[in-house]
JSON list of C-alpha atoms in Angstrom, two decimals:
[
{"chain": "A", "resi": 1, "resn": "UNK", "atom": "CA", "xyz": [3.17, 69.14, 101.04]},
{"chain": "A", "resi": 2, "resn": "UNK", "atom": "CA", "xyz": [6.98, 70.45, 100.86]},
{"chain": "A", "resi": 3, "resn": "UNK", "atom": "CA", "xyz": [7.46, 72.58, 103.98]},
{"chain": "A", "resi": 4, "resn": "UNK", "atom": "CA", "xyz": [6.36, 69.58, 105.97]},
{"chain": "A", "resi": 5, "resn": "UNK", "atom": "CA", "xyz": [9.28, 67.54, 104.06]},
{"chain": "A", "resi": 6, "resn": "UNK", "atom": "CA", "xyz": [11.02, 64.86, 105.54]},
{"chain": "A", "resi": 7, "resn": "UNK", "atom": "CA", "xyz": [8.36, 65.01, 108.01]},
{"chain": "A", "resi": 8, "resn": "UNK", "atom": "CA", "xyz": [5.49, 64.79, 106.21]},
{"chain": "A", "resi": 9, "resn": "UNK", "atom": "CA", "xyz": [2.11, 63.79, 107.21]},
{"chain": "A", "resi": 10, "resn": "UNK", "atom": "CA", "xyz": [0.88, 60.29, 106.59]},
{"chain": "A", "resi": 11, "resn": "UNK", "atom": "CA", "xyz": [1.89, 56.80, 105.12]},
{"chain": "A", "resi": 12, "resn": "UNK", "atom": "CA", "xyz": [1.12, 54.27, 101.54]},
{"chain": "A", "resi": 13, "resn": "UNK", "atom": "CA", "xyz": [2.26, 50.70, 102.66]},
{"chain": "A", "resi": 14, "resn": "UNK", "atom": "CA", "xyz": [3.38, 48.53, 99.52]},
{"chain": "A", "resi": 15, "resn": "UNK", "atom": "CA", "xyz": [-0.25, 46.39, 100.00]},
{"chain": "A", "resi": 16, "resn": "UNK", "atom": "CA", "xyz": [-1.70, 49.51, 98.70]},
{"chain": "A", "resi": 17, "resn": "UNK", "atom": "CA", "xyz": [-3.39, 51.11, 101.87]},
{"chain": "A", "resi": 18, "resn": "UNK", "atom": "CA", "xyz": [-3.29, 54.92, 101.99]},
{"chain": "A", "resi": 19, "resn": "UNK", "atom": "CA", "xyz": [-3.88, 57.22, 105.15]},
{"chain": "A", "resi": 20, "resn": "UNK", "atom": "CA", "xyz": [-3.12, 59.90, 106.48]},
{"chain": "A", "resi": 21, "resn": "UNK", "atom": "CA", "xyz": [-3.37, 62.23, 110.21]},
{"chain": "A", "resi": 22, "resn": "UNK", "atom": "CA", "xyz": [-2.63, 65.92, 109.19]},
{"chain": "A", "resi": 23, "resn": "UNK", "atom": "CA", "xyz": [-3.64, 68.91, 110.81]},
{"chain": "A", "resi": 24, "resn": "UNK", "atom": "CA", "xyz": [-4.06, 72.42, 108.49]},
{"chain": "A", "resi": 25, "resn": "UNK", "atom": "CA", "xyz": [-2.27, 75.50, 107.89]},
{"chain": "A", "resi": 26, "resn": "UNK", "atom": "CA", "xyz": [-4.65, 77.68, 108.74]},
{"chain": "A", "resi": 27, "resn": "UNK", "atom": "CA", "xyz": [-8.68, 77.17, 109.81]},
{"chain": "A", "resi": 28, "resn": "UNK", "atom": "CA", "xyz": [-10.15, 76.40, 106.54]},
{"chain": "A", "resi": 29, "resn": "UNK", "atom": "CA", "xyz": [-13.65, 76.96, 105.72]},
{"chain": "A", "resi": 30, "resn": "UNK", "atom": "CA", "xyz": [-16.02, 74.32, 104.78]},
{"chain": "A", "resi": 31, "resn": "UNK", "atom": "CA", "xyz": [-16.14, 75.95, 101.21]},
{"chain": "A", "resi": 32, "resn": "UNK", "atom": "CA", "xyz": [-12.50, 76.09, 101.25]},
{"chain": "A", "resi": 33, "resn": "UNK", "atom": "CA", "xyz": [-12.58, 72.61, 102.23]},
{"chain": "A", "resi": 34, "resn": "UNK", "atom": "CA", "xyz": [-15.02, 71.02, 99.22]},
{"chain": "A", "resi": 35, "resn": "UNK", "atom": "CA", "xyz": [-13.44, 73.86, 97.00]},
{"chain": "A", "resi": 36, "resn": "UNK", "atom": "CA", "xyz": [-10.06, 70.96, 97.83]},
{"chain": "A", "resi": 37, "resn": "UNK", "atom": "CA", "xyz": [-11.89, 68.40, 97.90]},
{"chain": "A", "resi": 38, "resn": "UNK", "atom": "CA", "xyz": [-13.88, 69.43, 94.07]},
{"chain": "A", "resi": 39, "resn": "UNK", "atom": "CA", "xyz": [-10.02, 69.62, 92.20]},
{"chain": "A", "resi": 40, "resn": "UNK", "atom": "CA", "xyz": [-8.87, 67.07, 94.07]},
{"chain": "A", "resi": 41, "resn": "UNK", "atom": "CA", "xyz": [-11.52, 64.34, 93.16]},
{"chain": "A", "resi": 42, "resn": "UNK", "atom": "CA", "xyz": [-11.64, 65.48, 89.28]},
{"chain": "A", "resi": 43, "resn": "UNK", "atom": "CA", "xyz": [-8.15, 64.19, 88.82]},
{"chain": "A", "resi": 44, "resn": "UNK", "atom": "CA", "xyz": [-8.84, 61.59, 90.85]},
{"chain": "A", "resi": 45, "resn": "UNK", "atom": "CA", "xyz": [-12.14, 60.21, 90.74]},
{"chain": "A", "resi": 46, "resn": "UNK", "atom": "CA", "xyz": [-11.63, 56.68, 92.75]},
{"chain": "A", "resi": 47, "resn": "UNK", "atom": "CA", "xyz": [-10.95, 58.70, 95.91]},
{"chain": "A", "resi": 48, "resn": "UNK", "atom": "CA", "xyz": [-12.94, 57.02, 98.62]},
{"chain": "A", "resi": 49, "resn": "UNK", "atom": "CA", "xyz": [-11.70, 58.80, 101.93]},
{"chain": "A", "resi": 50, "resn": "UNK", "atom": "CA", "xyz": [-13.86, 59.67, 105.44]},
{"chain": "A", "resi": 51, "resn": "UNK", "atom": "CA", "xyz": [-12.16, 62.89, 106.68]},
{"chain": "A", "resi": 52, "resn": "UNK", "atom": "CA", "xyz": [-12.67, 64.60, 110.67]},
{"chain": "A", "resi": 53, "resn": "UNK", "atom": "CA", "xyz": [-12.96, 67.72, 110.97]},
{"chain": "A", "resi": 54, "resn": "UNK", "atom": "CA", "xyz": [-12.37, 68.48, 114.20]},
{"chain": "A", "resi": 55, "resn": "UNK", "atom": "CA", "xyz": [-12.45, 71.73, 117.42]},
{"chain": "A", "resi": 56, "resn": "UNK", "atom": "CA", "xyz": [-8.71, 71.26, 118.05]},
{"chain": "A", "resi": 57, "resn": "UNK", "atom": "CA", "xyz": [-6.18, 73.66, 117.76]},
{"chain": "A", "resi": 58, "resn": "UNK", "atom": "CA", "xyz": [-3.67, 70.66, 116.10]},
{"chain": "A", "resi": 59, "resn": "UNK", "atom": "CA", "xyz": [-3.44, 68.78, 119.47]},
{"chain": "A", "resi": 60, "resn": "UNK", "atom": "CA", "xyz": [-6.40, 67.91, 121.96]},
{"chain": "A", "resi": 61, "resn": "UNK", "atom": "CA", "xyz": [-6.91, 69.77, 124.87]},
{"chain": "A", "resi": 62, "resn": "UNK", "atom": "CA", "xyz": [-5.91, 67.96, 127.46]},
{"chain": "A", "resi": 63, "resn": "UNK", "atom": "CA", "xyz": [-4.49, 63.90, 127.53]},
{"chain": "A", "resi": 64, "resn": "UNK", "atom": "CA", "xyz": [-8.45, 63.09, 128.27]},
{"chain": "A", "resi": 65, "resn": "UNK", "atom": "CA", "xyz": [-9.59, 64.55, 125.12]},
{"chain": "A", "resi": 66, "resn": "UNK", "atom": "CA", "xyz": [-11.40, 62.13, 123.48]},
{"chain": "A", "resi": 67, "resn": "UNK", "atom": "CA", "xyz": [-10.68, 62.18, 119.85]},
{"chain": "A", "resi": 68, "resn": "UNK", "atom": "CA", "xyz": [-14.89, 61.36, 119.58]},
{"chain": "A", "resi": 69, "resn": "UNK", "atom": "CA", "xyz": [-16.06, 64.58, 121.15]},
{"chain": "A", "resi": 70, "resn": "UNK", "atom": "CA", "xyz": [-13.51, 66.85, 119.05]},
{"chain": "A", "resi": 71, "resn": "UNK", "atom": "CA", "xyz": [-15.62, 65.88, 116.42]},
{"chain": "A", "resi": 72, "resn": "UNK", "atom": "CA", "xyz": [-17.49, 68.58, 114.52]},
{"chain": "A", "resi": 73, "resn": "UNK", "atom": "CA", "xyz": [-17.90, 67.50, 110.93]},
{"chain": "A", "resi": 74, "resn": "UNK", "atom": "CA", "xyz": [-16.89, 65.29, 108.83]},
{"chain": "A", "resi": 75, "resn": "UNK", "atom": "CA", "xyz": [-16.34, 65.59, 104.61]},
{"chain": "A", "resi": 76, "resn": "UNK", "atom": "CA", "xyz": [-17.34, 62.26, 102.89]},
{"chain": "A", "resi": 77, "resn": "UNK", "atom": "CA", "xyz": [-15.07, 61.96, 99.14]},
{"chain": "A", "resi": 78, "resn": "UNK", "atom": "CA", "xyz": [-17.08, 58.43, 97.43]},
{"chain": "A", "resi": 79, "resn": "UNK", "atom": "CA", "xyz": [-18.67, 57.82, 94.07]},
{"chain": "A", "resi": 80, "resn": "UNK", "atom": "CA", "xyz": [-16.94, 60.70, 92.76]},
{"chain": "A", "resi": 81, "resn": "UNK", "atom": "CA", "xyz": [-18.92, 63.03, 95.06]},
{"chain": "A", "resi": 82, "resn": "UNK", "atom": "CA", "xyz": [-18.79, 64.92, 98.58]},
{"chain": "A", "resi": 83, "resn": "UNK", "atom": "CA", "xyz": [-20.53, 64.71, 101.05]},
{"chain": "A", "resi": 84, "resn": "UNK", "atom": "CA", "xyz": [-21.16, 66.89, 104.25]},
{"chain": "A", "resi": 85, "resn": "UNK", "atom": "CA", "xyz": [-22.01, 64.13, 107.68]},
{"chain": "A", "resi": 86, "resn": "UNK", "atom": "CA", "xyz": [-22.50, 65.87, 111.04]},
{"chain": "A", "resi": 87, "resn": "UNK", "atom": "CA", "xyz": [-21.64, 64.37, 113.97]},
{"chain": "A", "resi": 88, "resn": "UNK", "atom": "CA", "xyz": [-22.56, 61.16, 114.33]},
{"chain": "A", "resi": 89, "resn": "UNK", "atom": "CA", "xyz": [-22.25, 60.42, 111.12]},
{"chain": "A", "resi": 90, "resn": "UNK", "atom": "CA", "xyz": [-18.83, 61.17, 110.83]},
{"chain": "A", "resi": 91, "resn": "UNK", "atom": "CA", "xyz": [-18.61, 58.82, 113.77]},
{"chain": "A", "resi": 92, "resn": "UNK", "atom": "CA", "xyz": [-20.81, 55.98, 112.36]},
{"chain": "A", "resi": 93, "resn": "UNK", "atom": "CA", "xyz": [-18.68, 56.49, 108.58]},
{"chain": "A", "resi": 94, "resn": "UNK", "atom": "CA", "xyz": [-14.52, 56.15, 110.64]},
{"chain": "A", "resi": 95, "resn": "UNK", "atom": "CA", "xyz": [-16.31, 53.44, 112.30]},
{"chain": "A", "resi": 96, "resn": "UNK", "atom": "CA", "xyz": [-17.00, 51.33, 109.33]},
{"chain": "A", "resi": 97, "resn": "UNK", "atom": "CA", "xyz": [-14.14, 52.52, 108.24]},
{"chain": "A", "resi": 98, "resn": "UNK", "atom": "CA", "xyz": [-12.09, 51.00, 110.44]},
{"chain": "A", "resi": 99, "resn": "UNK", "atom": "CA", "xyz": [-13.71, 47.97, 110.99]},
{"chain": "A", "resi": 100, "resn": "UNK", "atom": "CA", "xyz": [-12.80, 47.89, 106.66]},
{"chain": "A", "resi": 101, "resn": "UNK", "atom": "CA", "xyz": [-8.71, 49.31, 106.87]},
{"chain": "A", "resi": 102, "resn": "UNK", "atom": "CA", "xyz": [-8.04, 49.14, 110.22]},
{"chain": "A", "resi": 103, "resn": "UNK", "atom": "CA", "xyz": [-3.74, 47.90, 110.50]},
{"chain": "A", "resi": 104, "resn": "UNK", "atom": "CA", "xyz": [-2.06, 47.77, 114.24]},
{"chain": "A", "resi": 105, "resn": "UNK", "atom": "CA", "xyz": [-1.28, 51.11, 115.00]},
{"chain": "A", "resi": 106, "resn": "UNK", "atom": "CA", "xyz": [2.00, 49.82, 115.59]},
{"chain": "A", "resi": 107, "resn": "UNK", "atom": "CA", "xyz": [2.46, 49.04, 111.25]},
{"chain": "A", "resi": 108, "resn": "UNK", "atom": "CA", "xyz": [2.19, 53.57, 111.52]},
{"chain": "A", "resi": 109, "resn": "UNK", "atom": "CA", "xyz": [5.29, 53.96, 113.17]},
{"chain": "A", "resi": 110, "resn": "UNK", "atom": "CA", "xyz": [8.81, 54.61, 112.76]},
{"chain": "A", "resi": 111, "resn": "UNK", "atom": "CA", "xyz": [9.89, 51.59, 114.66]},
{"chain": "A", "resi": 112, "resn": "UNK", "atom": "CA", "xyz": [7.82, 48.37, 112.64]},
{"chain": "A", "resi": 113, "resn": "UNK", "atom": "CA", "xyz": [9.56, 49.46, 109.72]},
{"chain": "A", "resi": 114, "resn": "UNK", "atom": "CA", "xyz": [13.06, 49.65, 111.62]},
{"chain": "A", "resi": 115, "resn": "UNK", "atom": "CA", "xyz": [11.99, 46.18, 113.54]},
{"chain": "A", "resi": 116, "resn": "UNK", "atom": "CA", "xyz": [10.88, 44.40, 110.09]},
{"chain": "A", "resi": 117, "resn": "UNK", "atom": "CA", "xyz": [13.37, 45.61, 108.25]},
{"chain": "A", "resi": 118, "resn": "UNK", "atom": "CA", "xyz": [11.21, 47.21, 105.43]},
{"chain": "A", "resi": 119, "resn": "UNK", "atom": "CA", "xyz": [12.04, 49.22, 102.61]},
{"chain": "A", "resi": 120, "resn": "UNK", "atom": "CA", "xyz": [9.30, 52.58, 103.28]},
{"chain": "A", "resi": 121, "resn": "UNK", "atom": "CA", "xyz": [10.55, 54.36, 99.67]},
{"chain": "A", "resi": 122, "resn": "UNK", "atom": "CA", "xyz": [12.43, 53.26, 96.74]},
{"chain": "A", "resi": 123, "resn": "UNK", "atom": "CA", "xyz": [15.91, 55.91, 96.68]},
{"chain": "A", "resi": 124, "resn": "UNK", "atom": "CA", "xyz": [15.76, 56.27, 92.83]},
{"chain": "A", "resi": 125, "resn": "UNK", "atom": "CA", "xyz": [11.93, 57.35, 93.95]},
{"chain": "A", "resi": 126, "resn": "UNK", "atom": "CA", "xyz": [12.65, 59.83, 96.24]},
{"chain": "A", "resi": 127, "resn": "UNK", "atom": "CA", "xyz": [15.67, 61.00, 94.74]},
{"chain": "A", "resi": 128, "resn": "UNK", "atom": "CA", "xyz": [13.50, 62.03, 91.55]},
{"chain": "A", "resi": 129, "resn": "UNK", "atom": "CA", "xyz": [10.74, 63.44, 94.35]},
{"chain": "A", "resi": 130, "resn": "UNK", "atom": "CA", "xyz": [13.23, 65.75, 95.85]},
{"chain": "A", "resi": 131, "resn": "UNK", "atom": "CA", "xyz": [14.36, 67.01, 92.30]},
{"chain": "A", "resi": 132, "resn": "UNK", "atom": "CA", "xyz": [10.90, 67.54, 91.37]},
{"chain": "A", "resi": 133, "resn": "UNK", "atom": "CA", "xyz": [10.66, 70.21, 94.29]},
{"chain": "A", "resi": 134, "resn": "UNK", "atom": "CA", "xyz": [14.16, 71.70, 93.22]},
{"chain": "A", "resi": 135, "resn": "UNK", "atom": "CA", "xyz": [16.07, 70.69, 95.81]},
{"chain": "A", "resi": 136, "resn": "UNK", "atom": "CA", "xyz": [19.48, 68.40, 96.15]},
{"chain": "A", "resi": 137, "resn": "UNK", "atom": "CA", "xyz": [18.53, 64.32, 96.52]},
{"chain": "A", "resi": 138, "resn": "UNK", "atom": "CA", "xyz": [22.50, 64.36, 97.90]},
{"chain": "A", "resi": 139, "resn": "UNK", "atom": "CA", "xyz": [21.77, 67.31, 100.72]},
{"chain": "A", "resi": 140, "resn": "UNK", "atom": "CA", "xyz": [18.24, 66.03, 101.54]},
{"chain": "A", "resi": 141, "resn": "UNK", "atom": "CA", "xyz": [18.50, 62.70, 102.06]},
{"chain": "A", "resi": 142, "resn": "UNK", "atom": "CA", "xyz": [20.76, 63.25, 105.24]},
{"chain": "A", "resi": 143, "resn": "UNK", "atom": "CA", "xyz": [17.95, 64.42, 106.87]},
{"chain": "A", "resi": 144, "resn": "UNK", "atom": "CA", "xyz": [15.43, 61.26, 106.17]},
{"chain": "A", "resi": 145, "resn": "UNK", "atom": "CA", "xyz": [16.90, 57.82, 108.31]},
{"chain": "A", "resi": 146, "resn": "UNK", "atom": "CA", "xyz": [18.28, 55.38, 106.02]},
{"chain": "A", "resi": 147, "resn": "UNK", "atom": "CA", "xyz": [15.86, 52.72, 107.31]},
{"chain": "A", "resi": 148, "resn": "UNK", "atom": "CA", "xyz": [13.27, 54.75, 104.95]},
{"chain": "A", "resi": 149, "resn": "UNK", "atom": "CA", "xyz": [15.39, 54.53, 101.98]},
{"chain": "A", "resi": 150, "resn": "UNK", "atom": "CA", "xyz": [17.92, 52.60, 101.83]},
{"chain": "A", "resi": 151, "resn": "UNK", "atom": "CA", "xyz": [17.61, 48.68, 101.48]},
{"chain": "A", "resi": 152, "resn": "UNK", "atom": "CA", "xyz": [20.22, 47.09, 103.57]},
{"chain": "A", "resi": 153, "resn": "UNK", "atom": "CA", "xyz": [22.73, 45.20, 100.81]}
]
């Protein structure tokens, strides 16, 4: 999403795993969620993911709030279809995906890449993406830590 650049909300690892932990720009209805994922599913029919919709307003209300308690419903995108899940089924699907795809959470933090010397994105590709938004890559890359895009030479 352009308005989140350069921070973004997600990750794509070199092994192909994709993840995201995000908030929406507004309070969408279930119908709006389904329309959005219908269009994404038409473009990418192989999608297989689960989304939990919570009652949080961007963050937990207190540090003691648990994700599991905040889930209201889920959206399960798979096999060219979209399913609306109740809370119990959403949590079960999350558990299933965590067992199948779960990673050490440290792997999704910037320090992991810095510590292991892993370049997160190819510089030429990142420049093309920035240009696609009509922005100047030289100006924008000054805002992004070099460990993200610059290989050690």
